[in-house]
Amino acid sequence: MKPDWDKLMDAFADSPSAMIGDVDCTAEGKPLCDANGVKGYPTIKFGDPSALEDYKGGRDYDSLLKFAEENLKPMCSPSNIDLCEPDKKAEILKFQAMSEANLDKLITDKEKEMEDAETTFKDAVQKLQDDYSKLSADKDEALENIKKAGLGLAKAVKASKGAAAAGSDEL
């Protein structure tokens, strides 16, 4: 992916409204990555620098270029409110009218809701993993008990009867 990303950076190097870049999250860029929720590499983010979104498209040059050409342009934001649809504009104006304390509380509450959703998801995945492990162990035990109950011997006897019967027809 790195060669395609570098090619995309070159293609947008002179763009007045879009910036394509990369950050080394293992070195001096780590605080920036942590602040933007980067947990795995490579991660692609786009949008308003104060509210970056995850990119979920293809990782080849053509997919990246198509996405960049269609999406990396001035977009609705507090600094570009004139580009907003009426509903987004109203939402921005509502937030701008809030006090700093109320805005901080809203952000904290919403971030807590996101953390709670992530915790609920992780807990459910762990429960599924535990259920899977138990079901797998139960299945293995059941199969072992079936084998111990003589399945292998029964198959061997049947095979030997079949061989004996086939041998008696050859007279």
Short mmCIF file of N, CA and C in Angstrom, two decimals:
data_model
loop_
_atom_site.label_atom_id
_atom_site.label_comp_id
_atom_site.label_asym_id
_atom_site.label_seq_id
_atom_site.Cartn_x
_atom_site.Cartn_y
_atom_site.Cartn_z
N MET A 1 0.81 -1.19 0.00
CA MET A 1 0.00 0.00 0.00
C MET A 1 0.86 1.26 0.00
N LYS A 2 2.03 1.21 0.59
CA LYS A 2 2.88 2.40 0.72
C LYS A 2 3.20 3.04 -0.62
N PRO A 3 3.58 2.28 -1.66
CA PRO A 3 3.85 2.93 -2.95
C PRO A 3 2.62 3.66 -3.51
N ASP A 4 1.43 3.05 -3.37
CA ASP A 4 0.21 3.70 -3.85
C ASP A 4 -0.09 4.96 -3.05
N TRP A 5 0.15 4.91 -1.75
CA TRP A 5 -0.08 6.08 -0.89
C TRP A 5 0.88 7.22 -1.27
N ASP A 6 2.14 6.87 -1.48
CA ASP A 6 3.12 7.88 -1.88
C ASP A 6 2.73 8.51 -3.22
N LYS A 7 2.25 7.71 -4.14
CA LYS A 7 1.81 8.20 -5.44
C LYS A 7 0.63 9.17 -5.27
N LEU A 8 -0.30 8.82 -4.36
CA LEU A 8 -1.45 9.69 -4.08
C LEU A 8 -0.99 11.01 -3.45
N MET A 9 -0.02 10.95 -2.53
CA MET A 9 0.52 12.17 -1.93
C MET A 9 1.11 13.07 -3.01
N ASP A 10 1.82 12.47 -3.96
CA ASP A 10 2.40 13.26 -5.06
C ASP A 10 1.31 13.89 -5.92
N ALA A 11 0.24 13.12 -6.17
CA ALA A 11 -0.85 13.62 -7.02
C ALA A 11 -1.56 14.83 -6.39
N PHE A 12 -1.60 14.90 -5.07
CA PHE A 12 -2.29 15.99 -4.38
C PHE A 12 -1.34 17.00 -3.75
N ALA A 13 -0.07 16.91 -4.07
CA ALA A 13 0.94 17.77 -3.43
C ALA A 13 0.64 19.25 -3.62
N ASP A 14 0.08 19.64 -4.75
CA ASP A 14 -0.18 21.06 -5.02
C ASP A 14 -1.64 21.45 -4.82
N SER A 15 -2.43 20.59 -4.21
CA SER A 15 -3.85 20.89 -4.01
C SER A 15 -4.02 22.01 -3.00
N PRO A 16 -4.83 23.01 -3.34
CA PRO A 16 -5.06 24.12 -2.40
C PRO A 16 -6.03 23.75 -1.27
N SER A 17 -6.79 22.67 -1.44
CA SER A 17 -7.82 22.37 -0.44
C SER A 17 -7.73 20.97 0.17
N ALA A 18 -6.83 20.13 -0.32
CA ALA A 18 -6.72 18.77 0.22
C ALA A 18 -5.27 18.48 0.58
N MET A 19 -5.10 17.78 1.68
CA MET A 19 -3.77 17.39 2.11
C MET A 19 -3.74 15.88 2.31
N ILE A 20 -2.81 15.23 1.65
CA ILE A 20 -2.59 13.79 1.82
C ILE A 20 -1.23 13.68 2.51
N GLY A 21 -1.19 13.00 3.61
CA GLY A 21 0.07 12.86 4.34
C GLY A 21 0.12 11.55 5.08
N ASP A 22 1.23 11.31 5.73
CA ASP A 22 1.33 10.13 6.59
C ASP A 22 2.05 10.51 7.88
N VAL A 23 1.76 9.72 8.90
CA VAL A 23 2.31 9.97 10.23
C VAL A 23 2.89 8.67 10.75
N ASP A 24 4.08 8.71 11.31
CA ASP A 24 4.68 7.54 11.93
C ASP A 24 4.16 7.46 13.37
N CYS A 25 3.21 6.56 13.58
CA CYS A 25 2.57 6.45 14.90
C CYS A 25 3.45 5.75 15.93
N THR A 26 4.60 5.25 15.52
CA THR A 26 5.48 4.58 16.47
C THR A 26 6.57 5.51 16.98
N ALA A 27 6.64 6.71 16.42
CA ALA A 27 7.70 7.65 16.82
C ALA A 27 7.08 8.97 17.28
N GLU A 28 7.58 10.07 16.74
CA GLU A 28 7.12 11.38 17.20
C GLU A 28 5.66 11.66 16.88
N GLY A 29 5.04 10.88 15.99
CA GLY A 29 3.63 11.07 15.67
C GLY A 29 2.68 10.35 16.60
N LYS A 30 3.19 9.60 17.57
CA LYS A 30 2.35 8.81 18.46
C LYS A 30 1.27 9.63 19.18
N PRO A 31 1.58 10.81 19.73
CA PRO A 31 0.52 11.59 20.40
C PRO A 31 -0.63 11.96 19.44
N LEU A 32 -0.29 12.31 18.21
CA LEU A 32 -1.31 12.64 17.23
C LEU A 32 -2.18 11.42 16.92
N CYS A 33 -1.55 10.29 16.77
CA CYS A 33 -2.29 9.05 16.50
C CYS A 33 -3.18 8.67 17.67
N ASP A 34 -2.66 8.79 18.87
CA ASP A 34 -3.46 8.48 20.06
C ASP A 34 -4.67 9.41 20.15
N ALA A 35 -4.47 10.69 19.86
CA ALA A 35 -5.56 11.66 19.95
C ALA A 35 -6.64 11.41 18.91
N ASN A 36 -6.29 10.71 17.83
CA ASN A 36 -7.25 10.46 16.75
C ASN A 36 -7.72 9.02 16.69
N GLY A 37 -7.46 8.25 17.74
CA GLY A 37 -8.00 6.90 17.84
C GLY A 37 -7.36 5.88 16.91
N VAL A 38 -6.13 6.10 16.51
CA VAL A 38 -5.45 5.13 15.66
C VAL A 38 -4.99 3.97 16.53
N LYS A 39 -5.48 2.76 16.19
CA LYS A 39 -5.16 1.58 17.00
C LYS A 39 -4.39 0.53 16.20
N GLY A 40 -4.48 0.59 14.88
CA GLY A 40 -3.78 -0.37 14.04
C GLY A 40 -3.17 0.33 12.86
N TYR A 41 -2.26 -0.36 12.19
CA TYR A 41 -1.54 0.27 11.08
C TYR A 41 -1.64 -0.61 9.85
N PRO A 42 -1.82 -0.08 8.65
CA PRO A 42 -2.04 1.34 8.41
C PRO A 42 -3.51 1.73 8.65
N THR A 43 -3.71 2.92 9.16
CA THR A 43 -5.05 3.48 9.35
C THR A 43 -5.14 4.72 8.48
N ILE A 44 -6.26 4.85 7.78
CA ILE A 44 -6.47 6.03 6.94
C ILE A 44 -7.63 6.81 7.52
N LYS A 45 -7.40 8.09 7.74
CA LYS A 45 -8.42 9.01 8.26
C LYS A 45 -8.63 10.12 7.24
N PHE A 46 -9.83 10.71 7.25
CA PHE A 46 -10.12 11.82 6.36
C PHE A 46 -11.13 12.74 7.02
N GLY A 47 -11.26 13.94 6.46
CA GLY A 47 -12.28 14.87 6.92
C GLY A 47 -11.70 16.08 7.62
N ASP A 48 -12.57 16.73 8.37
CA ASP A 48 -12.17 17.91 9.13
C ASP A 48 -11.11 17.49 10.14
N PRO A 49 -9.98 18.19 10.20
CA PRO A 49 -8.91 17.79 11.13
C PRO A 49 -9.34 17.67 12.58
N SER A 50 -10.41 18.38 12.96
CA SER A 50 -10.85 18.30 14.35
C SER A 50 -11.85 17.16 14.57
N ALA A 51 -12.26 16.49 13.52
CA ALA A 51 -13.23 15.38 13.63
C ALA A 51 -12.98 14.38 12.51
N LEU A 52 -11.81 13.77 12.51
CA LEU A 52 -11.44 12.83 11.45
C LEU A 52 -12.31 11.58 11.48
N GLU A 53 -12.57 11.04 10.29
CA GLU A 53 -13.37 9.83 10.15
C GLU A 53 -12.49 8.71 9.59
N ASP A 54 -12.88 7.45 9.85
CA ASP A 54 -12.15 6.31 9.32
C ASP A 54 -12.50 6.08 7.86
N TYR A 55 -11.48 5.82 7.05
CA TYR A 55 -11.66 5.45 5.65
C TYR A 55 -11.80 3.93 5.61
N LYS A 56 -12.80 3.45 4.88
CA LYS A 56 -13.04 2.01 4.84
C LYS A 56 -13.01 1.45 3.42
N GLY A 57 -12.47 2.21 2.46
CA GLY A 57 -12.46 1.78 1.06
C GLY A 57 -11.25 0.94 0.71
N GLY A 58 -11.09 0.76 -0.60
CA GLY A 58 -9.97 -0.02 -1.12
C GLY A 58 -8.63 0.64 -0.83
N ARG A 59 -7.58 -0.16 -0.85
CA ARG A 59 -6.24 0.34 -0.50
C ARG A 59 -5.33 0.45 -1.73
N ASP A 60 -5.85 0.19 -2.91
CA ASP A 60 -5.05 0.33 -4.12
C ASP A 60 -5.13 1.78 -4.62
N TYR A 61 -4.21 2.16 -5.49
CA TYR A 61 -4.13 3.55 -5.94
C TYR A 61 -5.43 4.04 -6.57
N ASP A 62 -6.01 3.25 -7.45
CA ASP A 62 -7.23 3.71 -8.14
C ASP A 62 -8.36 3.97 -7.16
N SER A 63 -8.53 3.10 -6.17
CA SER A 63 -9.59 3.31 -5.15
C SER A 63 -9.30 4.54 -4.31
N LEU A 64 -8.06 4.69 -3.90
CA LEU A 64 -7.68 5.85 -3.09
C LEU A 64 -7.86 7.15 -3.87
N LEU A 65 -7.44 7.15 -5.14
CA LEU A 65 -7.56 8.34 -5.97
C LEU A 65 -9.03 8.71 -6.18
N LYS A 66 -9.85 7.73 -6.50
CA LYS A 66 -11.28 7.99 -6.72
C LYS A 66 -11.91 8.60 -5.46
N PHE A 67 -11.61 8.00 -4.30
CA PHE A 67 -12.15 8.52 -3.04
C PHE A 67 -11.66 9.95 -2.80
N ALA A 68 -10.38 10.18 -3.00
CA ALA A 68 -9.80 11.51 -2.75
C ALA A 68 -10.43 12.56 -3.67
N GLU A 69 -10.59 12.23 -4.93
CA GLU A 69 -11.17 13.19 -5.87
C GLU A 69 -12.62 13.51 -5.53
N GLU A 70 -13.35 12.52 -5.02
CA GLU A 70 -14.76 12.73 -4.71
C GLU A 70 -15.00 13.33 -3.33
N ASN A 71 -14.06 13.16 -2.39
CA ASN A 71 -14.33 13.52 -1.00
C ASN A 71 -13.40 14.54 -0.38
N LEU A 72 -12.20 14.70 -0.90
CA LEU A 72 -11.25 15.61 -0.27
C LEU A 72 -11.38 17.00 -0.88
N LYS A 73 -12.33 17.70 -0.39
CA LYS A 73 -12.62 19.06 -0.83
C LYS A 73 -13.20 19.79 0.37
N PRO A 74 -13.28 21.10 0.29
CA PRO A 74 -13.91 21.80 1.41
C PRO A 74 -15.28 21.20 1.69
N MET A 75 -15.55 20.97 2.94
CA MET A 75 -16.81 20.34 3.31
C MET A 75 -17.45 21.05 4.48
N CYS A 76 -18.66 20.70 4.72
CA CYS A 76 -19.43 21.29 5.82
C CYS A 76 -18.65 21.15 7.12
N SER A 77 -18.46 22.26 7.79
CA SER A 77 -17.79 22.27 9.10
C SER A 77 -18.03 23.65 9.71
N PRO A 78 -17.68 23.82 10.99
CA PRO A 78 -17.85 25.14 11.59
C PRO A 78 -17.11 26.24 10.82
N SER A 79 -16.00 25.90 10.18
CA SER A 79 -15.26 26.92 9.44
C SER A 79 -15.75 27.08 8.00
N ASN A 80 -16.62 26.16 7.55
CA ASN A 80 -17.20 26.25 6.20
C ASN A 80 -18.71 26.05 6.28
N ILE A 81 -19.36 26.79 7.16
CA ILE A 81 -20.79 26.59 7.42
C ILE A 81 -21.64 26.87 6.17
N ASP A 82 -21.13 27.69 5.27
CA ASP A 82 -21.88 27.99 4.04
C ASP A 82 -22.00 26.78 3.13
N LEU A 83 -21.20 25.74 3.35
CA LEU A 83 -21.26 24.52 2.54
C LEU A 83 -22.22 23.48 3.12
N CYS A 84 -22.84 23.80 4.25
CA CYS A 84 -23.67 22.83 4.97
C CYS A 84 -25.11 22.80 4.46
N GLU A 85 -25.67 21.60 4.54
CA GLU A 85 -27.11 21.43 4.33
C GLU A 85 -27.81 22.09 5.53
N PRO A 86 -29.07 22.48 5.37
CA PRO A 86 -29.76 23.19 6.47
C PRO A 86 -29.75 22.44 7.81
N ASP A 87 -29.93 21.12 7.80
CA ASP A 87 -29.95 20.39 9.07
C ASP A 87 -28.59 20.40 9.76
N LYS A 88 -27.50 20.24 8.99
CA LYS A 88 -26.15 20.28 9.59
C LYS A 88 -25.82 21.69 10.06
N LYS A 89 -26.24 22.68 9.29
CA LYS A 89 -26.00 24.07 9.67
C LYS A 89 -26.69 24.37 11.00
N ALA A 90 -27.93 23.90 11.15
CA ALA A 90 -28.68 24.11 12.39
C ALA A 90 -27.98 23.42 13.56
N GLU A 91 -27.44 22.22 13.32
CA GLU A 91 -26.74 21.49 14.38
C GLU A 91 -25.47 22.24 14.80
N ILE A 92 -24.72 22.73 13.83
CA ILE A 92 -23.51 23.51 14.14
C ILE A 92 -23.87 24.77 14.92
N LEU A 93 -24.89 25.47 14.48
CA LEU A 93 -25.31 26.69 15.17
C LEU A 93 -25.76 26.38 16.60
N LYS A 94 -26.43 25.25 16.80
CA LYS A 94 -26.85 24.84 18.15
C LYS A 94 -25.62 24.63 19.03
N PHE A 95 -24.62 23.95 18.51
CA PHE A 95 -23.41 23.71 19.29
C PHE A 95 -22.64 25.00 19.54
N GLN A 96 -22.60 25.87 18.56
CA GLN A 96 -21.90 27.15 18.72
C GLN A 96 -22.57 28.02 19.78
N ALA A 97 -23.88 27.86 19.95
CA ALA A 97 -24.61 28.66 20.95
C ALA A 97 -24.41 28.13 22.37
N MET A 98 -23.88 26.94 22.51
CA MET A 98 -23.69 26.34 23.84
C MET A 98 -22.50 26.98 24.54
N SER A 99 -22.56 27.01 25.86
CA SER A 99 -21.42 27.49 26.63
C SER A 99 -20.28 26.47 26.51
N GLU A 100 -19.09 26.93 26.80
CA GLU A 100 -17.91 26.05 26.76
C GLU A 100 -18.11 24.86 27.71
N ALA A 101 -18.64 25.13 28.91
CA ALA A 101 -18.85 24.06 29.89
C ALA A 101 -19.88 23.04 29.38
N ASN A 102 -20.98 23.52 28.80
CA ASN A 102 -21.99 22.61 28.29
C ASN A 102 -21.48 21.81 27.09
N LEU A 103 -20.68 22.45 26.26
CA LEU A 103 -20.09 21.74 25.12
C LEU A 103 -19.11 20.68 25.60
N ASP A 104 -18.30 21.02 26.60
CA ASP A 104 -17.38 20.04 27.18
C ASP A 104 -18.14 18.86 27.76
N LYS A 105 -19.24 19.14 28.46
CA LYS A 105 -20.04 18.06 29.06
C LYS A 105 -20.66 17.19 27.96
N LEU A 106 -21.17 17.80 26.92
CA LEU A 106 -21.75 17.03 25.81
C LEU A 106 -20.70 16.12 25.19
N ILE A 107 -19.53 16.66 24.92
CA ILE A 107 -18.45 15.87 24.32
C ILE A 107 -18.06 14.73 25.25
N THR A 108 -17.88 15.02 26.53
CA THR A 108 -17.52 13.99 27.50
C THR A 108 -18.58 12.90 27.57
N ASP A 109 -19.85 13.30 27.60
CA ASP A 109 -20.95 12.33 27.65
C ASP A 109 -20.98 11.46 26.41
N LYS A 110 -20.81 12.06 25.24
CA LYS A 110 -20.84 11.30 23.98
C LYS A 110 -19.64 10.37 23.88
N GLU A 111 -18.47 10.84 24.31
CA GLU A 111 -17.29 9.97 24.31
C GLU A 111 -17.49 8.80 25.27
N LYS A 112 -18.15 9.04 26.40
CA LYS A 112 -18.46 7.97 27.35
C LYS A 112 -19.42 6.96 26.71
N GLU A 113 -20.43 7.45 25.98
CA GLU A 113 -21.35 6.56 25.27
C GLU A 113 -20.59 5.69 24.26
N MET A 114 -19.62 6.29 23.58
CA MET A 114 -18.82 5.51 22.63
C MET A 114 -18.00 4.45 23.36
N GLU A 115 -17.38 4.83 24.46
CA GLU A 115 -16.60 3.87 25.25
C GLU A 115 -17.50 2.74 25.75
N ASP A 116 -18.71 3.10 26.22
CA ASP A 116 -19.65 2.09 26.70
C ASP A 116 -20.05 1.14 25.59
N ALA A 117 -20.30 1.68 24.39
CA ALA A 117 -20.66 0.83 23.25
C ALA A 117 -19.51 -0.11 22.92
N GLU A 118 -18.29 0.39 22.97
CA GLU A 118 -17.11 -0.45 22.71
C GLU A 118 -16.98 -1.53 23.77
N THR A 119 -17.19 -1.18 25.04
CA THR A 119 -17.12 -2.15 26.13
C THR A 119 -18.20 -3.21 25.98
N THR A 120 -19.43 -2.79 25.66
CA THR A 120 -20.52 -3.74 25.45
C THR A 120 -20.17 -4.70 24.33
N PHE A 121 -19.63 -4.18 23.24
CA PHE A 121 -19.24 -5.01 22.11
C PHE A 121 -18.16 -6.01 22.53
N LYS A 122 -17.11 -5.51 23.18
CA LYS A 122 -16.01 -6.39 23.59
C LYS A 122 -16.49 -7.47 24.56
N ASP A 123 -17.37 -7.10 25.50
CA ASP A 123 -17.92 -8.07 26.44
C ASP A 123 -18.73 -9.14 25.72
N ALA A 124 -19.53 -8.72 24.74
CA ALA A 124 -20.35 -9.67 23.98
C ALA A 124 -19.46 -10.60 23.15
N VAL A 125 -18.42 -10.05 22.56
CA VAL A 125 -17.49 -10.88 21.79
C VAL A 125 -16.80 -11.88 22.71
N GLN A 126 -16.42 -11.45 23.90
CA GLN A 126 -15.79 -12.37 24.85
C GLN A 126 -16.75 -13.48 25.25
N LYS A 127 -18.03 -13.12 25.47
CA LYS A 127 -19.04 -14.12 25.82
C LYS A 127 -19.20 -15.12 24.67
N LEU A 128 -19.24 -14.61 23.45
CA LEU A 128 -19.32 -15.51 22.29
C LEU A 128 -18.11 -16.43 22.23
N GLN A 129 -16.92 -15.87 22.49
CA GLN A 129 -15.70 -16.68 22.48
C GLN A 129 -15.76 -17.75 23.57
N ASP A 130 -16.23 -17.37 24.76
CA ASP A 130 -16.35 -18.33 25.85
C ASP A 130 -17.37 -19.42 25.49
N ASP A 131 -18.53 -19.01 24.91
CA ASP A 131 -19.54 -19.98 24.49
C ASP A 131 -18.97 -20.92 23.43
N TYR A 132 -18.24 -20.36 22.46
CA TYR A 132 -17.64 -21.17 21.41
C TYR A 132 -16.67 -22.19 22.02
N SER A 133 -15.83 -21.72 22.94
CA SER A 133 -14.85 -22.62 23.58
C SER A 133 -15.55 -23.76 24.31
N LYS A 134 -16.63 -23.44 25.04
CA LYS A 134 -17.37 -24.47 25.76
C LYS A 134 -18.03 -25.44 24.79
N LEU A 135 -18.68 -24.91 23.76
CA LEU A 135 -19.32 -25.78 22.76
C LEU A 135 -18.30 -26.68 22.07
N SER A 136 -17.15 -26.15 21.76
CA SER A 136 -16.10 -26.93 21.12
C SER A 136 -15.61 -28.04 22.05
N ALA A 137 -15.41 -27.71 23.32
CA ALA A 137 -14.98 -28.71 24.30
C ALA A 137 -16.06 -29.77 24.49
N ASP A 138 -17.33 -29.35 24.57
CA ASP A 138 -18.44 -30.30 24.71
C ASP A 138 -18.51 -31.23 23.50
N LYS A 139 -18.34 -30.68 22.31
CA LYS A 139 -18.36 -31.49 21.09
C LYS A 139 -17.21 -32.50 21.11
N ASP A 140 -16.01 -32.04 21.44
CA ASP A 140 -14.85 -32.94 21.49
C ASP A 140 -15.07 -34.07 22.49
N GLU A 141 -15.64 -33.73 23.64
CA GLU A 141 -15.92 -34.75 24.65
C GLU A 141 -16.97 -35.75 24.14
N ALA A 142 -18.03 -35.25 23.50
CA ALA A 142 -19.06 -36.13 22.96
C ALA A 142 -18.49 -37.06 21.90
N LEU A 143 -17.65 -36.54 21.01
CA LEU A 143 -17.06 -37.37 19.97
C LEU A 143 -16.14 -38.44 20.58
N GLU A 144 -15.39 -38.04 21.58
CA GLU A 144 -14.51 -39.00 22.26
C GLU A 144 -15.33 -40.11 22.92
N ASN A 145 -16.44 -39.72 23.57
CA ASN A 145 -17.30 -40.73 24.21
C ASN A 145 -17.93 -41.68 23.19
N ILE A 146 -18.30 -41.14 22.03
CA ILE A 146 -18.87 -41.99 20.97
C ILE A 146 -17.82 -42.98 20.49
N LYS A 147 -16.59 -42.52 20.33
CA LYS A 147 -15.51 -43.42 19.90
C LYS A 147 -15.25 -44.49 20.96
N LYS A 148 -15.24 -44.07 22.24
CA LYS A 148 -15.01 -45.02 23.33
C LYS A 148 -16.13 -46.04 23.44
N ALA A 149 -17.33 -45.67 22.99
CA ALA A 149 -18.49 -46.57 23.07
C ALA A 149 -18.45 -47.63 21.98
N GLY A 150 -17.39 -47.67 21.18
CA GLY A 150 -17.23 -48.77 20.24
C GLY A 150 -17.45 -48.44 18.78
N LEU A 151 -17.58 -47.19 18.41
CA LEU A 151 -17.80 -46.85 17.00
C LEU A 151 -16.70 -47.40 16.12
N GLY A 152 -15.47 -47.23 16.52
CA GLY A 152 -14.34 -47.72 15.71
C GLY A 152 -14.39 -49.23 15.53
N LEU A 153 -14.67 -49.95 16.62
CA LEU A 153 -14.75 -51.41 16.53
C LEU A 153 -15.93 -51.84 15.66
N ALA A 154 -17.05 -51.16 15.79
CA ALA A 154 -18.22 -51.50 14.98
C ALA A 154 -17.90 -51.31 13.50
N LYS A 155 -17.21 -50.25 13.16
CA LYS A 155 -16.83 -50.03 11.77
C LYS A 155 -15.86 -51.12 11.30
N ALA A 156 -14.93 -51.51 12.15
CA ALA A 156 -13.96 -52.55 11.79
C ALA A 156 -14.66 -53.89 11.57
N VAL A 157 -15.62 -54.23 12.45
CA VAL A 157 -16.37 -55.49 12.30
C VAL A 157 -17.16 -55.46 11.00
N LYS A 158 -17.83 -54.33 10.72
CA LYS A 158 -18.61 -54.22 9.48
C LYS A 158 -17.70 -54.39 8.27
N ALA A 159 -16.53 -53.76 8.30
CA ALA A 159 -15.59 -53.88 7.19
C ALA A 159 -15.12 -55.32 7.02
N SER A 160 -14.86 -56.00 8.13
CA SER A 160 -14.40 -57.38 8.03
C SER A 160 -15.52 -58.30 7.54
N LYS A 161 -16.77 -58.03 7.93
CA LYS A 161 -17.91 -58.82 7.42
C LYS A 161 -18.05 -58.62 5.93
N GLY A 162 -17.88 -57.36 5.50
CA GLY A 162 -17.99 -57.06 4.07
C GLY A 162 -16.89 -57.76 3.30
N ALA A 163 -15.69 -57.80 3.85
CA ALA A 163 -14.57 -58.46 3.17
C ALA A 163 -14.80 -59.97 3.13
N ALA A 164 -15.33 -60.52 4.22
CA ALA A 164 -15.58 -61.97 4.28
C ALA A 164 -16.68 -62.34 3.29
N ALA A 165 -17.71 -61.51 3.21
CA ALA A 165 -18.80 -61.78 2.29
C ALA A 165 -18.32 -61.69 0.86
N ALA A 166 -17.48 -60.72 0.58
CA ALA A 166 -16.95 -60.56 -0.78
C ALA A 166 -16.05 -61.74 -1.13
N GLY A 167 -15.34 -62.25 -0.15
CA GLY A 167 -14.44 -63.41 -0.38
C GLY A 167 -15.23 -64.68 -0.65
N SER A 168 -16.40 -64.87 -0.04
CA SER A 168 -17.18 -66.10 -0.23
C SER A 168 -17.87 -66.11 -1.57
N ASP A 169 -18.04 -64.97 -2.19
CA ASP A 169 -18.68 -64.94 -3.52
C ASP A 169 -17.73 -65.33 -4.63
N GLU A 170 -16.46 -65.47 -4.35
CA GLU A 170 -15.48 -65.72 -5.37
C GLU A 170 -15.32 -67.22 -5.65
N LEU A 171 -16.14 -68.08 -5.18
CA LEU A 171 -15.99 -69.52 -5.40
C LEU A 171 -16.28 -69.94 -6.76
#
